[in-house]
Amino acid sequence: MSGRQRTLFQTWGPSLVRGAGAGVGSQARSPAVAEAPQEEDDDEVLLVAAYEAERQLDPEDGGFCAAAGAVWIYPTNCPVRDYQLHISRTALFCNTLVCLPTGLGKTFIAAVVMYNFYRWFPSGKVVFMAPTKPLVTQQMEACFHVMGIPQSHMAEMTGSTQAVSRKDIWCSKRVLFLTPQVMVNDLTREACPAARIKCLVVDEAHKALGNYAYCQVVRELVKYTTHFRILALSATPGSDIKAVQQVITNLLIGKIELRSEDSPDILPYSHERRVEKLVVPLGEELGAIQKTYIQILETFASPLIQRNVLMKRDIPNLTKYQVILARDQFRKNPSPNIVGIQQGIIEGEFAICISLYHGYELLQQMGMRSLYFFLSGIMDGTKGMTRARNELGRNEDFMKLYNHLESVFAHVRDPSAIDASAFKKGNKEKNFFYSHPKLKKLEEVIIEHFRSWNAKNTTGKKCLETRVMIFSSFRDSVEEIAEMLLQHQPVIRVMTFVGHASGKNTKGFTQKEQLEVVRQFRDGGYNTLVSTCVGEEGLDIGEVDLIICFDAQKSPIRLIQRMGRTGRRRQGRIVVILSEGREERTYNQSQSNKRNIYKAISGNRQVLHFYQGSPRMVPEKINPELHKMFITHGVYEPEKSRSVQRKSLSSRRD
């Protein structure tokens, strides 16, 4: 093809078709085009055919353009990977759940599918849904860079976009990137032209459980039309077989394309990720605290056991989740002997037990400090649990334990008020108290990592700097880990990364602050990021050499998401630090669940039930052929700079 390489998006759109003069139209009608000179190869023929497309739309085919539909385009500006090509082809013709390890091109596949549906349905809409605002922004830019979709044809919509503006955007734009709740609201208000949606991409699709907004979107859409393609993306299909089946059912999935780290077709494109499990004993001090805490649990759980509303009697091995299930069962099927005021008493006992078991899990996984901050929220009234505070305050064993924890940690500032400035200024916590033996082990792993890395890389080049990411599920623990690592500046430059505020007494990061932290971490301002689960999903944080998981989750999803942060461009290492006992058992169960899911999907036995009504979308008489094409794109302009430009142009007109 000639040097003026373009994308189909850059040369063809509804506005151009309507305003096309005789020039291109006459070209399209001329038989000479089919025998174009060699330097103007068949890519140019495709561009000419596109102009004719809109005149040839057949309403019976749902607006499908026969001329554009003769081929499907696959980009060659990135190295062609067979697994991506195969999955893209599958996703064009069947509702597909794509499960690829993080960093292996799920967004690339989505961009290819979206691009082709844009071409095939000139009057249709293509929608990409992501669960958070930062992800929506990131995915819009990523799709631009893959397929060169012009920004004038795309729009981003989140909860901060006014409803009136969204209605206009739905009318004027063709490729929409948004959060699912916005989509639900616009479908309910009939602001969204549902019948014109031809392709729906669902990012982080494992979330499509219960009544999550993704599920609501699909339920609303099928009221208007069943003629749309669904492409679901996730690093993992679900936490267990039951959850995977829910995702399949809720998203109308007809096929799963699953690849694991060991799949032969992705091995050439993935770097080794070494996973190490470090099991840490609780130690004498924490063991003594745990023993006292179990006595307190026995005091408050025993009345529920005696009333036969809490059936499991192994108090040390009960979990918060099991207590919640028992309470739900009590509410559904209360005993006829328990009436009136007794029901209220039992509800109160359940509430205290659920809180205490949450504290028990914090103690085992995170340590004494996290337990103290949780309990102090009850005892100082900030959590509003008046009855629990009164009951606990009357228990001698509890007050003795609480007073002991207070004497150790009362001087530590409230971790719920996470202050980024403390880390920027490099404030150090004096006489840091290691409230769990896992903290000491984590510190050892990180110090050794930086020591060995610096010994191997003596050039001092910024591009050779290493980065570390630490995950912990709770903000209190994130703050504690960061304070510990501040002792090791300037070798370790640490920053925390948390989500939005979860209540009036907690301070979180705004979207702007989150993106700024990610940018500084990617650019080398910090080399260590301590994150809650907000850092697990999707966001492009750059290359990370070491991932440390400070806790274990029963769902394999969390670990898979965390692992995906490393091993993208070079070998990565993942260290999982576990408390001996329950947490280690939880981790082992999680790994077993993961293996069972992969066996169920890849095995011959039909365990999962797929949606049988997946529309072909392409008319039966047409079979689009693969056409590989080099795609070029312009410079991406963030939404804010484009808004400034629009205002500037508007003021000039005035």
XYZ file of C-alpha atoms in Angstrom:
654
model
C 0.000 0.000 0.000
C 1.103 3.600 -0.525
C 2.732 5.724 2.149
C -0.510 7.448 3.079
C -1.617 4.515 5.205
C -4.932 5.108 6.933
C -7.435 3.216 9.019
C -10.955 2.554 7.863
C -12.106 4.745 10.726
C -10.053 7.657 9.435
C -11.494 7.414 5.935
C -15.025 6.231 6.556
C -17.784 7.341 8.891
C -21.470 8.182 8.663
C -20.823 11.901 8.390
C -18.403 11.359 5.507
C -20.786 8.993 3.726
C -23.659 11.423 3.896
C -21.468 14.293 2.715
C -19.419 12.319 0.200
C -19.160 14.041 -3.134
C -19.064 12.464 -6.531
C -15.324 11.854 -6.279
C -15.314 8.763 -4.105
C -18.751 7.669 -5.193
C -17.706 7.662 -8.832
C -14.592 5.715 -7.897
C -16.748 3.095 -6.249
C -18.878 2.721 -9.338
C -15.904 2.393 -11.672
C -14.848 -1.172 -12.521
C -11.293 0.115 -12.837
C -11.000 0.140 -9.065
C -10.956 -3.623 -8.888
C -7.808 -3.535 -10.997
C -6.046 -0.791 -9.088
C -2.293 -0.328 -9.653
C 0.014 -2.490 -7.549
C 1.099 0.363 -5.269
C -2.556 0.903 -4.309
C -3.190 -2.642 -3.068
C -6.432 -4.175 -1.863
C -6.556 -2.079 1.333
C -7.545 0.855 -0.902
C -10.294 -1.225 -2.500
C -11.687 -1.816 0.995
C -11.772 1.899 1.682
C -13.683 2.552 -1.542
C -16.121 -0.276 -0.785
C -16.823 1.272 2.595
C -18.324 4.368 1.006
C -20.825 2.257 -0.860
C -21.697 0.380 2.294
C -24.366 2.543 3.825
C -26.440 2.542 0.636
C -26.554 -1.239 0.710
C -27.820 -1.791 4.267
C -30.553 -4.408 4.548
C -32.971 -3.719 7.443
C -33.706 -7.436 7.672
C -30.043 -8.042 8.537
C -30.179 -5.601 11.466
C -28.314 -2.878 9.604
C -25.435 -5.137 8.532
C -23.352 -3.700 5.690
C -22.733 -6.397 3.088
C -19.853 -4.515 1.446
C -17.902 -3.965 4.683
C -18.914 -7.432 5.917
C -17.052 -9.217 3.150
C -13.957 -9.083 5.375
C -12.924 -8.701 8.980
C -9.860 -6.587 9.709
C -6.969 -7.695 11.906
C -4.120 -5.268 12.699
C -0.506 -6.016 11.863
C 0.982 -2.910 13.500
C 1.545 -5.134 16.554
C 3.224 -8.557 16.117
C 0.535 -11.077 15.161
C -0.062 -13.640 17.901
C -1.932 -16.775 16.851
C -3.966 -17.073 20.066
C -5.184 -13.459 19.789
C -6.111 -13.971 16.133
C -7.980 -17.199 16.937
C -9.866 -15.695 19.894
C -10.774 -12.566 17.910
C -12.275 -14.704 15.144
C -14.294 -16.732 17.686
C -15.568 -13.603 19.460
C -16.846 -12.086 16.217
C -19.311 -14.930 15.658
C -20.317 -16.073 19.168
C -20.875 -14.500 22.604
C -17.502 -15.263 24.172
C -15.893 -15.086 27.616
C -12.159 -14.484 27.120
C -9.985 -15.512 30.058
C -6.333 -14.615 29.587
C -3.634 -13.988 32.201
C -3.165 -10.256 32.760
C -0.853 -8.590 30.267
C -1.562 -10.949 27.358
C -3.901 -8.746 25.353
C -7.560 -8.969 26.378
C -8.046 -5.278 25.522
C -6.310 -5.836 22.168
C -8.847 -8.554 21.291
C -11.715 -6.307 22.431
C -10.467 -3.463 20.208
C -10.313 -5.777 17.165
C -13.868 -7.044 17.740
C -15.236 -3.546 18.399
C -13.558 -2.175 15.271
C -15.145 -4.798 13.048
C -18.630 -4.352 14.479
C -18.238 -0.625 13.909
C -17.474 -1.336 10.246
C -20.168 -3.957 9.795
C -22.978 -1.891 11.355
C -22.564 1.745 10.210
C -25.619 2.945 12.117
C -24.977 0.780 15.194
C -23.457 1.505 18.595
C -20.483 -0.269 20.182
C -20.241 -0.180 24.004
C -17.314 -0.971 26.322
C -18.160 -1.274 30.039
C -15.561 -1.193 32.836
C -16.302 -1.163 36.590
C -14.389 1.996 37.569
C -13.792 5.478 36.163
C -9.984 5.084 35.884
C -10.462 1.829 33.962
C -12.969 3.446 31.591
C -10.445 6.196 30.814
C -7.572 3.752 30.399
C -9.457 1.345 28.120
C -10.641 4.124 25.826
C -7.056 5.213 25.218
C -5.873 1.606 24.804
C -8.477 0.889 22.102
C -7.446 4.056 20.281
C -3.836 2.886 20.191
C -4.744 -0.613 18.953
C -7.111 0.210 16.095
C -6.872 3.974 15.587
C -10.524 4.605 16.410
C -10.839 8.395 15.970
C -11.624 10.221 19.169
C -14.320 12.179 17.382
C -16.282 8.908 17.147
C -15.729 7.898 20.785
C -16.976 9.144 24.129
C -16.405 8.372 27.780
C -19.337 8.449 30.206
C -19.285 7.974 33.972
C -21.509 9.025 36.859
C -20.019 12.526 36.708
C -21.354 13.010 33.148
C -24.685 14.845 33.351
C -27.759 12.929 32.214
C -28.683 15.559 29.589
C -25.177 15.423 28.116
C -25.277 11.620 28.039
C -28.442 11.640 25.924
C -26.705 13.864 23.357
C -23.606 11.667 23.435
C -25.670 8.542 22.748
C -27.077 10.253 19.658
C -23.845 11.707 18.279
C -21.177 9.080 19.109
C -20.804 5.495 17.985
C -18.217 3.935 20.321
C -19.020 4.472 24.012
C -16.852 3.691 27.056
C -18.730 3.795 30.358
C -19.363 2.343 33.796
C -22.188 -0.225 33.989
C -24.288 1.821 36.417
C -24.437 4.659 33.878
C -25.632 2.155 31.277
C -28.329 0.829 33.626
C -29.554 4.352 34.362
C -29.658 5.350 30.689
C -31.466 2.152 29.677
C -34.029 2.701 32.435
C -34.542 6.343 31.369
C -34.677 5.279 27.702
C -31.865 7.733 26.962
C -29.842 4.935 25.393
C -30.795 3.714 21.873
C -30.798 0.069 23.037
C -31.947 -1.438 19.747
C -28.925 0.073 17.960
C -26.322 -1.543 20.234
C -24.513 -4.194 18.191
C -21.521 -5.041 20.373
C -21.251 -4.977 24.173
C -17.836 -5.514 25.791
C -17.762 -6.361 29.514
C -14.429 -5.835 31.297
C -13.652 -7.639 34.587
C -16.525 -9.975 33.704
C -16.114 -12.182 36.796
C -18.068 -9.464 38.619
C -21.260 -10.413 36.728
C -22.851 -12.137 39.729
C -26.187 -11.626 41.477
C -27.623 -8.207 40.757
C -24.353 -6.489 39.821
C -24.851 -3.720 37.255
C -23.453 -5.857 34.409
C -26.303 -8.338 34.920
C -28.872 -5.523 34.991
C -27.527 -4.116 31.703
C -27.940 -7.427 29.866
C -31.422 -8.007 31.337
C -32.518 -4.531 30.214
C -30.960 -4.816 26.760
C -32.724 -8.067 25.850
C -36.063 -6.322 26.436
C -35.298 -4.270 23.316
C -33.191 -6.597 21.163
C -31.354 -9.918 21.155
C -29.350 -8.941 18.068
C -26.089 -7.878 19.729
C -22.725 -9.501 20.388
C -21.350 -9.859 23.917
C -17.611 -10.078 24.538
C -16.659 -10.632 28.189
C -13.089 -10.190 29.463
C -11.454 -11.427 32.654
C -8.172 -12.800 33.929
C -10.185 -15.594 35.548
C -13.717 -16.866 34.920
C -14.789 -17.001 38.580
C -14.018 -18.116 42.121
C -15.581 -21.590 41.723
C -17.673 -23.612 39.249
C -20.942 -22.181 40.585
C -19.689 -18.600 40.084
C -18.468 -19.389 36.543
C -21.897 -20.767 35.651
C -23.511 -17.581 36.988
C -21.269 -15.430 34.773
C -22.105 -17.602 31.733
C -25.844 -17.376 32.428
C -25.914 -13.661 33.288
C -23.855 -12.599 30.252
C -25.429 -15.042 27.753
C -22.056 -16.655 27.045
C -21.936 -19.277 24.280
C -18.224 -20.117 24.461
C -15.223 -19.686 26.767
C -11.732 -19.042 25.423
C -9.517 -19.904 28.394
C -5.731 -19.791 28.598
C -3.623 -20.428 31.679
C 0.007 -19.570 32.344
C 0.934 -23.014 30.976
C -1.104 -22.952 27.753
C 1.266 -23.837 24.865
C 0.056 -21.026 22.588
C 0.801 -18.254 25.101
C 4.104 -19.567 26.489
C 6.186 -17.764 23.807
C 4.638 -14.434 24.872
C 4.681 -14.710 28.662
C 7.517 -14.408 31.111
C 8.042 -16.780 33.984
C 6.250 -15.888 37.208
C 7.716 -17.694 40.195
C 5.233 -18.137 43.028
C 6.649 -18.691 46.503
C 4.594 -19.505 49.576
C 6.084 -18.405 52.899
C 4.298 -19.715 56.009
C 4.973 -17.756 59.204
C 4.186 -19.052 62.739
C 2.145 -16.688 64.927
C 4.852 -16.577 67.603
C 4.466 -16.469 71.381
C 3.103 -12.942 71.812
C 0.475 -13.161 69.089
C -0.365 -16.732 70.168
C -1.110 -15.508 73.705
C -3.336 -12.699 72.364
C -5.173 -15.230 70.171
C -5.759 -17.545 73.136
C -7.342 -14.704 75.132
C -9.423 -13.654 72.150
C -10.816 -17.197 71.714
C -12.029 -17.089 75.345
C -13.900 -13.864 74.535
C -15.400 -15.487 71.427
C -16.601 -18.433 73.522
C -18.354 -16.072 75.929
C -20.347 -14.351 73.178
C -20.909 -17.327 70.815
C -22.029 -19.808 73.498
C -25.560 -18.327 73.959
C -26.224 -18.731 70.226
C -24.997 -22.340 70.327
C -27.170 -23.076 73.371
C -30.235 -21.712 71.552
C -29.397 -23.949 68.548
C -29.214 -21.019 66.133
C -25.448 -21.434 65.680
C -24.964 -25.098 64.878
C -21.200 -25.316 64.464
C -19.656 -25.639 67.910
C -15.941 -25.476 66.996
C -15.579 -21.843 68.075
C -11.840 -21.353 67.252
C -12.419 -22.526 63.656
C -15.665 -20.687 62.970
C -15.491 -17.881 60.407
C -17.312 -14.585 60.111
C -18.961 -15.856 56.933
C -20.344 -18.929 58.712
C -21.823 -16.755 61.463
C -23.456 -14.516 58.831
C -24.954 -17.591 57.122
C -26.312 -18.804 60.476
C -27.914 -15.395 61.102
C -29.503 -15.407 57.643
C -30.859 -18.898 58.259
C -32.303 -17.765 61.602
C -34.063 -14.849 59.887
C -35.556 -17.098 57.203
C -36.663 -19.911 59.534
C -36.982 -18.625 63.102
C -38.002 -21.149 65.729
C -41.643 -20.806 66.809
C -40.360 -20.758 70.406
C -38.389 -17.568 69.777
C -40.693 -14.566 69.587
C -40.853 -10.864 70.374
C -38.025 -9.488 72.445
C -36.048 -12.741 72.217
C -35.626 -12.262 68.484
C -34.110 -8.830 69.105
C -31.725 -10.277 71.695
C -30.535 -12.983 69.312
C -30.056 -10.456 66.496
C -27.878 -8.398 68.855
C -25.823 -11.465 69.815
C -25.280 -12.292 66.161
C -24.155 -8.701 65.469
C -21.552 -8.833 68.255
C -20.282 -12.254 67.107
C -19.929 -11.127 63.492
C -17.880 -8.122 64.632
C -15.727 -10.234 66.945
C -15.039 -12.822 64.262
C -14.043 -10.049 61.865
C -11.575 -8.906 64.515
C -10.370 -12.506 64.904
C -9.545 -12.702 61.186
C -7.749 -9.349 61.368
C -5.674 -10.592 64.308
C -4.620 -13.769 62.519
C -3.916 -12.259 59.098
C -2.867 -8.658 59.788
C -1.847 -8.481 63.424
C -2.571 -6.727 66.702
C -2.572 -3.182 65.372
C -5.294 -3.819 62.788
C -7.341 -5.546 65.499
C -6.881 -2.583 67.842
C -8.022 0.010 65.298
C -11.073 -2.088 64.475
C -12.031 -2.542 68.138
C -11.359 1.108 68.969
C -13.895 2.062 66.298
C -16.492 0.116 68.282
C -15.413 1.330 71.723
C -15.129 5.039 70.866
C -18.534 5.031 69.168
C -17.388 5.968 65.648
C -18.889 2.743 64.260
C -22.189 3.512 66.007
C -22.478 0.032 67.569
C -23.869 1.121 70.909
C -25.110 -2.278 72.091
C -21.856 -4.021 71.136
C -19.839 -1.339 72.935
C -21.919 -1.741 76.106
C -21.788 -5.562 76.054
C -18.054 -5.675 75.375
C -17.379 -3.000 77.975
C -18.951 -5.252 80.639
C -16.710 -8.204 79.749
C -13.618 -8.283 81.952
C -11.486 -10.406 79.592
C -12.283 -8.138 76.665
C -11.466 -4.933 78.540
C -8.180 -6.359 79.784
C -7.183 -7.252 76.211
C -8.412 -3.931 74.822
C -6.504 -1.909 77.451
C -3.341 -3.861 76.646
C -3.664 -3.131 72.906
C -4.423 0.521 73.671
C -1.236 0.872 75.727
C 0.786 -0.370 72.732
C -0.961 1.409 69.840
C -2.805 4.462 71.186
C 0.110 6.726 70.184
C -0.201 5.697 66.512
C -2.218 8.165 64.463
C -5.555 7.024 63.046
C -4.773 4.968 59.927
C -8.167 5.704 58.401
C -6.935 9.255 57.695
C -4.382 8.185 55.101
C -2.317 11.241 54.321
C -0.292 11.099 51.119
C 1.809 14.056 52.271
C 3.317 11.964 55.053
C 4.877 9.703 52.445
C 5.925 12.535 50.162
C 7.748 14.211 53.043
C 9.281 10.916 54.131
C 8.051 11.015 57.735
C 9.351 8.061 59.693
C 7.532 6.261 62.485
C 9.817 6.014 65.517
C 10.217 2.657 67.280
C 8.033 0.761 64.833
C 6.191 -2.101 66.540
C 5.888 -5.307 64.501
C 2.337 -6.332 65.355
C 2.518 -9.584 63.362
C 5.517 -11.818 62.531
C 4.477 -11.585 58.859
C 5.572 -7.928 58.851
C 9.119 -8.906 59.760
C 9.137 -11.553 57.013
C 7.782 -9.050 54.461
C 10.498 -6.565 55.420
C 13.185 -9.229 54.961
C 11.880 -10.190 51.499
C 11.791 -6.588 50.252
C 15.192 -5.562 51.635
C 16.774 -8.656 50.080
C 15.059 -7.928 46.749
C 16.437 -4.385 46.537
C 19.876 -5.489 47.746
C 20.209 -8.235 45.119
C 18.704 -6.074 42.340
C 21.080 -3.188 43.033
C 24.022 -5.591 43.151
C 23.116 -6.949 39.675
C 22.311 -3.574 38.104
C 25.129 -1.133 38.811
C 24.626 1.118 35.751
C 22.291 3.469 37.613
C 20.020 3.804 34.587
C 16.442 4.737 35.470
C 15.037 2.192 32.994
C 16.694 -0.573 35.029
C 15.042 0.421 38.302
C 12.992 -2.261 39.992
C 9.466 -1.850 41.318
C 7.639 -3.728 44.053
C 3.925 -3.954 44.751
C 2.446 -5.163 48.037
C -1.202 -6.130 48.431
C -3.183 -6.169 51.645
C -6.971 -6.258 51.868
C -7.392 -3.668 54.633
C -6.414 0.000 54.747
C -5.136 -0.198 58.322
C -2.680 -2.884 57.255
C -1.655 -0.920 54.127
C -0.793 2.047 56.313
C 1.119 -0.117 58.790
C 3.222 -1.763 56.062
C 4.029 1.616 54.504
C 5.127 3.041 57.865
C 7.411 0.072 58.385
C 9.050 0.554 54.970
C 9.581 4.289 55.530
C 12.429 3.248 57.822
C 14.373 2.125 54.749
C 14.448 5.307 52.685
C 15.910 6.242 50.254
C 16.436 2.670 48.986
C 12.707 1.991 49.391
C 10.471 4.864 48.248
C 7.016 3.854 49.369
C 3.487 5.113 48.680
C 0.038 3.813 49.571
C -2.748 3.224 47.057
C -6.346 2.905 48.259
C -9.862 3.393 46.903
C -12.387 6.124 47.546
C -13.578 6.932 51.073
C -15.867 4.151 52.298
C -17.619 6.186 54.984
C -17.729 9.498 56.768
C -14.885 8.477 59.104
C -12.486 7.256 56.432
C -10.390 9.201 53.974
C -9.615 7.654 50.607
C -8.074 8.652 47.298
C -10.045 10.511 44.662
C -9.832 9.268 41.077
C -7.387 12.082 40.304
C -5.164 11.106 43.255
C -5.264 7.432 42.224
C -4.166 8.218 38.679
C -1.403 10.504 39.952
C -0.020 7.777 42.255
C -0.104 5.271 39.377
C 1.697 7.754 37.122
C 4.429 8.467 39.687
C 4.914 4.761 40.380
C 5.140 4.000 36.659
C 7.586 6.883 36.113
C 9.820 5.927 39.039
C 8.853 8.566 41.604
C 8.124 5.682 43.980
C 9.538 2.177 43.677
C 7.199 0.466 46.154
C 3.407 0.621 46.151
C 1.318 -0.741 49.027
C -2.225 -1.270 47.800
C -5.646 -2.509 48.795
C -7.713 -4.483 46.265
C -8.161 -1.291 44.188
C -4.755 -2.002 42.641
C -5.647 -5.545 41.617
C -7.861 -4.920 38.623
C -7.000 -3.533 35.257
C -5.058 -0.322 35.894
C -1.818 -0.047 33.917
C 0.801 0.362 36.617
C 3.798 -0.509 34.469
C 6.354 -3.252 34.977
C 6.611 -4.765 38.473
C 9.326 -7.272 39.378
C 8.100 -8.401 42.785
C 4.531 -8.853 44.029
C 3.969 -9.578 47.714
C 0.548 -10.764 48.899
C 0.241 -10.054 52.600
C -2.980 -12.036 52.984
C -4.788 -14.989 51.428
C -8.269 -14.897 49.928
C -10.598 -17.853 49.502
C -11.374 -16.752 45.941
C -8.602 -17.494 43.412
C -9.682 -14.380 41.497
C -7.850 -12.080 43.890
C -4.524 -13.901 43.635
C -4.762 -14.219 39.840
C -5.444 -10.476 39.546
C -2.504 -9.697 41.826
C -0.164 -12.037 39.955
C -1.040 -10.290 36.715
C 0.776 -7.147 37.891
C 4.166 -8.812 37.229
C 5.914 -10.816 34.504
C 4.692 -8.634 31.637
C 8.005 -7.722 30.030
C 10.507 -9.674 32.094
C 10.594 -12.452 34.671
C 8.457 -11.778 37.721
C 8.280 -13.093 41.250
C 5.251 -13.473 43.503
C 5.611 -14.075 47.240
C 2.553 -15.049 49.276
C 3.075 -14.549 53.018
C 0.696 -16.633 55.138
C 0.035 -17.150 58.818
C 0.381 -20.733 59.938
C -2.995 -22.424 60.397
C -6.257 -21.067 59.050
C -4.814 -18.594 56.532
C -2.563 -21.267 55.026
C -5.563 -23.625 54.693
C -7.576 -20.845 53.008
C -4.818 -20.317 50.444
C -4.543 -24.045 49.702
C -8.316 -24.246 49.187
C -8.145 -21.270 46.811
C -5.532 -23.006 44.669
C -7.620 -26.180 44.618
C -10.663 -24.167 43.441
C -8.606 -22.669 40.625
C -7.463 -26.089 39.395
C -11.043 -27.420 39.504
C -12.320 -24.496 37.404
C -9.687 -25.005 34.713
C -10.369 -28.760 34.634
C -14.122 -28.179 34.313
C -13.729 -25.797 31.379
C -10.994 -27.640 29.485
C -12.145 -31.207 30.232
C -14.473 -33.318 28.123
C -17.121 -33.646 30.823
C -19.945 -31.139 30.266
C -20.028 -29.385 33.642
C -21.042 -25.921 32.438
C -24.179 -25.007 30.501
C -23.646 -22.417 27.775
C -26.137 -20.036 26.192
C -27.488 -21.585 22.995
C -29.071 -18.454 21.507
C -25.895 -16.549 20.689
C -26.702 -14.553 17.510
C -24.433 -14.961 14.491
C -24.849 -11.237 13.696
C -23.491 -11.838 10.176
C -26.132 -12.926 7.614
C -25.926 -16.631 6.743
C -25.030 -15.926 3.121
C -21.933 -13.933 4.132
C -18.694 -15.347 5.543
C -16.248 -12.513 6.216
C -12.686 -13.359 5.252
C -9.673 -12.347 7.320
C -7.867 -9.278 6.005
C -4.657 -8.271 7.802
C -3.989 -4.561 7.697
C -1.367 -2.185 9.104
C -3.161 0.356 11.302
C -1.802 3.823 12.043
C -3.183 6.259 14.581
C -2.705 9.855 15.614
C -1.773 11.289 18.986
C -4.273 10.565 21.747
C -5.643 13.634 23.509
C -6.971 13.130 27.060
C -10.565 14.189 27.632
C -9.557 17.236 29.667
C -7.338 18.740 26.950
C -10.048 18.114 24.332
C -12.590 19.918 26.542
C -10.243 22.904 26.797
C -9.860 22.940 23.001
C -13.645 22.824 22.497
C -14.134 25.745 24.906
C -11.395 27.701 23.120
C -13.012 27.157 19.716
C -16.405 28.076 21.135
C -15.105 31.354 22.580
C -13.482 32.243 19.235
C -16.800 31.756 17.459
C -18.472 34.013 20.024
